[in-house]
């Protein structure tokens, strides 16, 4: 692939990152991506044989940024001498913070109905992130027969909290928009009680729309592509 071709591919992906941040998954039509990238309507097909391959390339940018965000949160926690339980608390909050700050990208990343056929490439991106969680869960529960399954259960609960907050459904369930009590309950249920009640930064309702994202460096996906 020539440098010009690589540049055009990157422009298309960058355009998609901008569009999903502005208008969500529904904004990612091929024509609109091409228009934003400043190329002809047929150009995306030359670099991405299917629409799904282009969407997967956009989603990989989100997974890359999520990985960076969680790595930063974990490094900060580990740097203070935090144990595995406290590091998982920090990772959970960073995960919810990323979801709140990037609702469109977060939805795309887990819409495998739209990304079908791109699972192998996405797995290469997400597996190291998952293994970080597994390693910490194993430290918290060293006698666990299946730490990967325990981690998947924890992750599923966190993802559910993120989606419910994005959809504005928490008030319907609990009568309150705050995710903090539910997050503490999820972590305690999967990991046991934390060292201190109220541990970690508060996750207030403003974070639902990405305002004052609660935790984690670099949670917001801007127009650039990393």
Short mmCIF file of C-alpha atoms in Angstrom, two decimals:
data_model
loop_
_atom_site.label_atom_id
_atom_site.label_comp_id
_atom_site.label_asym_id
_atom_site.label_seq_id
_atom_site.Cartn_x
_atom_site.Cartn_y
_atom_site.Cartn_z
CA UNK A 1 0.00 0.00 0.00
CA UNK A 2 1.33 3.42 -0.97
CA UNK A 3 1.68 6.31 1.44
CA UNK A 4 -1.19 8.07 -0.32
CA UNK A 5 -3.43 5.03 0.13
CA UNK A 6 -2.53 4.81 3.82
CA UNK A 7 -3.31 8.49 4.19
CA UNK A 8 -6.72 8.10 2.56
CA UNK A 9 -7.56 5.10 4.74
CA UNK A 10 -6.60 7.10 7.83
CA UNK A 11 -8.74 10.05 6.66
CA UNK A 12 -11.75 7.79 6.26
CA UNK A 13 -11.28 6.31 9.72
CA UNK A 14 -10.71 9.76 11.25
CA UNK A 15 -13.91 11.00 9.58
CA UNK A 16 -15.78 8.06 11.09
CA UNK A 17 -14.37 8.81 14.55
CA UNK A 18 -15.62 12.39 14.26
CA UNK A 19 -19.05 11.35 13.02
CA UNK A 20 -19.67 8.71 15.67
CA UNK A 21 -18.72 11.23 18.36
CA UNK A 22 -21.15 13.78 16.93
CA UNK A 23 -24.10 11.66 15.87
CA UNK A 24 -23.66 8.12 17.15
CA UNK A 25 -23.66 4.89 15.18
CA UNK A 26 -26.50 6.04 12.95
CA UNK A 27 -24.25 8.78 11.51
CA UNK A 28 -21.79 6.27 10.02
CA UNK A 29 -23.19 5.92 6.52
CA UNK A 30 -20.62 5.39 3.77
CA UNK A 31 -21.64 8.52 1.89
CA UNK A 32 -21.41 10.68 4.99
CA UNK A 33 -18.01 9.27 5.93
CA UNK A 34 -16.75 9.93 2.39
CA UNK A 35 -18.14 13.46 2.42
CA UNK A 36 -16.51 14.23 5.78
CA UNK A 37 -13.20 12.79 4.56
CA UNK A 38 -13.38 14.90 1.39
CA UNK A 39 -13.31 11.95 -1.02
CA UNK A 40 -15.70 10.58 -3.62
CA UNK A 41 -18.65 8.44 -2.58
CA UNK A 42 -17.02 5.37 -4.07
CA UNK A 43 -13.63 5.89 -2.41
CA UNK A 44 -14.36 3.93 0.81
CA UNK A 45 -14.96 0.76 -1.22
CA UNK A 46 -11.46 0.94 -2.65
CA UNK A 47 -9.87 0.84 0.79
CA UNK A 48 -12.48 -1.09 2.78
CA UNK A 49 -14.20 -3.82 0.73
CA UNK A 50 -17.26 -3.76 3.00
CA UNK A 51 -18.97 -1.19 5.17
CA UNK A 52 -18.40 -3.45 8.17
CA UNK A 53 -14.64 -3.44 7.66
CA UNK A 54 -14.64 0.35 7.78
CA UNK A 55 -16.81 0.34 10.91
CA UNK A 56 -14.44 -2.18 12.51
CA UNK A 57 -11.46 0.06 11.74
CA UNK A 58 -13.29 2.93 13.45
CA UNK A 59 -14.16 0.72 16.41
CA UNK A 60 -10.50 -0.30 16.79
CA UNK A 61 -9.66 3.34 17.41
CA UNK A 62 -12.15 3.31 20.28
CA UNK A 63 -10.73 0.11 21.75
CA UNK A 64 -7.23 1.54 21.47
CA UNK A 65 -8.26 4.67 23.35
CA UNK A 66 -10.15 2.66 25.96
CA UNK A 67 -7.05 0.54 26.49
CA UNK A 68 -4.95 3.68 26.96
CA UNK A 69 -7.51 5.12 29.37
CA UNK A 70 -7.64 1.99 31.52
CA UNK A 71 -3.87 1.56 31.43
CA UNK A 72 -3.50 5.12 32.69
CA UNK A 73 -6.01 4.58 35.49
CA UNK A 74 -4.34 1.32 36.51
CA UNK A 75 -0.89 2.90 36.48
CA UNK A 76 -2.10 5.71 38.74
CA UNK A 77 -3.64 3.23 41.16
CA UNK A 78 -0.64 0.91 41.13
CA UNK A 79 1.68 3.87 41.65
CA UNK A 80 0.02 4.55 44.99
CA UNK A 81 0.61 0.98 46.11
CA UNK A 82 -3.02 -0.02 45.63
CA UNK A 83 -3.84 -3.72 45.91
CA UNK A 84 -5.64 -5.69 43.19
CA UNK A 85 -9.11 -4.89 44.63
CA UNK A 86 -8.43 -1.15 44.60
CA UNK A 87 -6.93 -1.32 41.11
CA UNK A 88 -10.06 -3.04 39.83
CA UNK A 89 -12.10 -0.26 41.45
CA UNK A 90 -10.06 2.29 39.50
CA UNK A 91 -10.42 0.32 36.27
CA UNK A 92 -14.18 0.01 36.72
CA UNK A 93 -14.54 3.74 37.23
CA UNK A 94 -12.35 4.50 34.23
CA UNK A 95 -14.46 2.13 32.12
CA UNK A 96 -17.68 3.86 33.14
CA UNK A 97 -16.04 7.23 32.61
CA UNK A 98 -15.01 6.33 29.08
CA UNK A 99 -18.52 5.08 28.28
CA UNK A 100 -20.05 8.31 29.60
CA UNK A 101 -17.66 10.55 27.67
CA UNK A 102 -17.90 8.60 24.40
CA UNK A 103 -21.42 7.14 24.11
CA UNK A 104 -21.44 6.83 20.31
CA UNK A 105 -18.06 5.16 20.07
CA UNK A 106 -18.81 2.96 23.07
CA UNK A 107 -21.96 1.66 21.38
CA UNK A 108 -20.14 0.96 18.11
CA UNK A 109 -17.36 -0.95 19.86
CA UNK A 110 -19.80 -3.54 21.16
CA UNK A 111 -22.21 -3.69 18.23
CA UNK A 112 -20.94 -6.97 16.86
CA UNK A 113 -24.03 -7.22 14.70
CA UNK A 114 -22.51 -4.30 12.76
CA UNK A 115 -18.91 -5.55 13.02
CA UNK A 116 -19.56 -9.17 12.10
CA UNK A 117 -16.59 -10.76 10.36
CA UNK A 118 -14.07 -8.51 12.12
CA UNK A 119 -13.90 -10.46 15.37
CA UNK A 120 -10.32 -11.71 15.01
CA UNK A 121 -8.86 -8.23 14.56
CA UNK A 122 -10.95 -6.76 17.36
CA UNK A 123 -10.00 -9.65 19.64
CA UNK A 124 -6.31 -8.83 19.14
CA UNK A 125 -7.10 -5.33 20.39
CA UNK A 126 -9.28 -6.29 23.34
CA UNK A 127 -7.64 -9.49 24.63
CA UNK A 128 -4.72 -7.78 26.44
CA UNK A 129 -7.22 -5.46 28.12
CA UNK A 130 -9.33 -8.41 29.28
CA UNK A 131 -6.26 -10.29 30.49
CA UNK A 132 -5.33 -7.34 32.71
CA UNK A 133 -8.71 -7.68 34.41
CA UNK A 134 -8.30 -11.46 34.68
CA UNK A 135 -4.90 -11.11 36.35
CA UNK A 136 -6.26 -8.74 38.98
CA UNK A 137 -9.38 -10.84 39.60
CA UNK A 138 -7.08 -13.83 40.08
CA UNK A 139 -5.20 -11.91 42.77
CA UNK A 140 -8.44 -11.04 44.55
CA UNK A 141 -9.75 -14.62 44.25
CA UNK A 142 -6.62 -16.83 44.06
CA UNK A 143 -8.69 -20.01 44.53
CA UNK A 144 -11.09 -19.29 41.69
CA UNK A 145 -11.56 -22.26 39.36
CA UNK A 146 -12.30 -20.01 36.37
CA UNK A 147 -11.02 -16.44 36.77
CA UNK A 148 -11.82 -15.66 33.12
CA UNK A 149 -15.50 -16.46 33.68
CA UNK A 150 -15.49 -14.45 36.92
CA UNK A 151 -13.95 -11.53 35.05
CA UNK A 152 -16.49 -11.79 32.23
CA UNK A 153 -19.30 -11.69 34.78
CA UNK A 154 -17.83 -8.57 36.40
CA UNK A 155 -17.29 -6.92 33.01
CA UNK A 156 -20.88 -7.74 32.00
CA UNK A 157 -22.20 -6.00 35.10
CA UNK A 158 -20.04 -2.93 34.48
CA UNK A 159 -21.13 -2.81 30.85
CA UNK A 160 -24.76 -3.05 31.89
CA UNK A 161 -24.33 -0.11 34.26
CA UNK A 162 -22.69 1.90 31.50
CA UNK A 163 -25.54 1.19 29.07
CA UNK A 164 -28.30 1.88 31.59
CA UNK A 165 -26.75 5.24 32.43
CA UNK A 166 -26.31 6.12 28.76
CA UNK A 167 -29.97 5.32 28.09
CA UNK A 168 -31.11 7.32 31.11
CA UNK A 169 -32.66 4.21 32.66
CA UNK A 170 -31.12 4.30 36.13
CA UNK A 171 -33.81 6.62 37.54
CA UNK A 172 -36.51 4.22 36.33
CA UNK A 173 -34.83 1.36 38.19
CA UNK A 174 -33.53 2.98 41.36
CA UNK A 175 -35.22 6.39 41.48
CA UNK A 176 -31.82 8.07 41.22
CA UNK A 177 -29.46 8.86 38.34
CA UNK A 178 -26.33 8.19 40.41
CA UNK A 179 -24.45 5.05 39.42
CA UNK A 180 -22.24 5.13 42.53
CA UNK A 181 -24.32 2.91 44.84
CA UNK A 182 -24.80 0.34 42.07
CA UNK A 183 -21.11 0.37 41.20
CA UNK A 184 -20.16 -0.28 44.82
CA UNK A 185 -22.69 -3.12 45.00
CA UNK A 186 -21.34 -4.68 41.78
CA UNK A 187 -17.72 -4.50 42.95
CA UNK A 188 -18.57 -5.84 46.41
CA UNK A 189 -20.60 -8.69 44.92
CA UNK A 190 -17.83 -9.80 42.57
CA UNK A 191 -14.72 -8.87 44.55
CA UNK A 192 -15.74 -8.58 48.17
CA UNK A 193 -15.93 -5.32 50.15
CA UNK A 194 -13.36 -2.63 49.42
CA UNK A 195 -10.89 -1.37 52.01
CA UNK A 196 -13.07 1.63 52.78
CA UNK A 197 -16.61 2.67 52.00
CA UNK A 198 -16.80 5.37 49.39
CA UNK A 199 -13.44 4.39 47.93
CA UNK A 200 -12.75 6.07 44.58
CA UNK A 201 -14.08 9.14 42.83
CA UNK A 202 -17.78 9.86 42.75
CA UNK A 203 -19.63 9.05 39.57
CA UNK A 204 -22.33 11.70 39.44
CA UNK A 205 -25.19 12.00 36.94
CA UNK A 206 -23.44 14.68 34.87
CA UNK A 207 -21.02 12.03 33.60
CA UNK A 208 -23.89 10.35 31.72
CA UNK A 209 -23.48 12.82 28.86
CA UNK A 210 -19.71 12.98 29.07
CA UNK A 211 -19.60 16.14 31.20
CA UNK A 212 -17.00 16.05 33.94
CA UNK A 213 -15.99 12.51 33.05
CA UNK A 214 -15.37 10.85 36.40
CA UNK A 215 -12.07 9.07 36.07
CA UNK A 216 -9.24 8.16 33.77
CA UNK A 217 -6.93 10.33 31.67
CA UNK A 218 -7.88 11.09 28.09
CA UNK A 219 -11.41 9.69 28.22
CA UNK A 220 -12.87 11.79 25.41
CA UNK A 221 -12.41 10.77 21.79
CA UNK A 222 -11.71 13.86 19.76
CA UNK A 223 -11.49 14.24 15.99
CA UNK A 224 -7.96 12.88 15.74
CA UNK A 225 -7.11 9.20 15.39
CA UNK A 226 -4.54 7.43 17.53
#
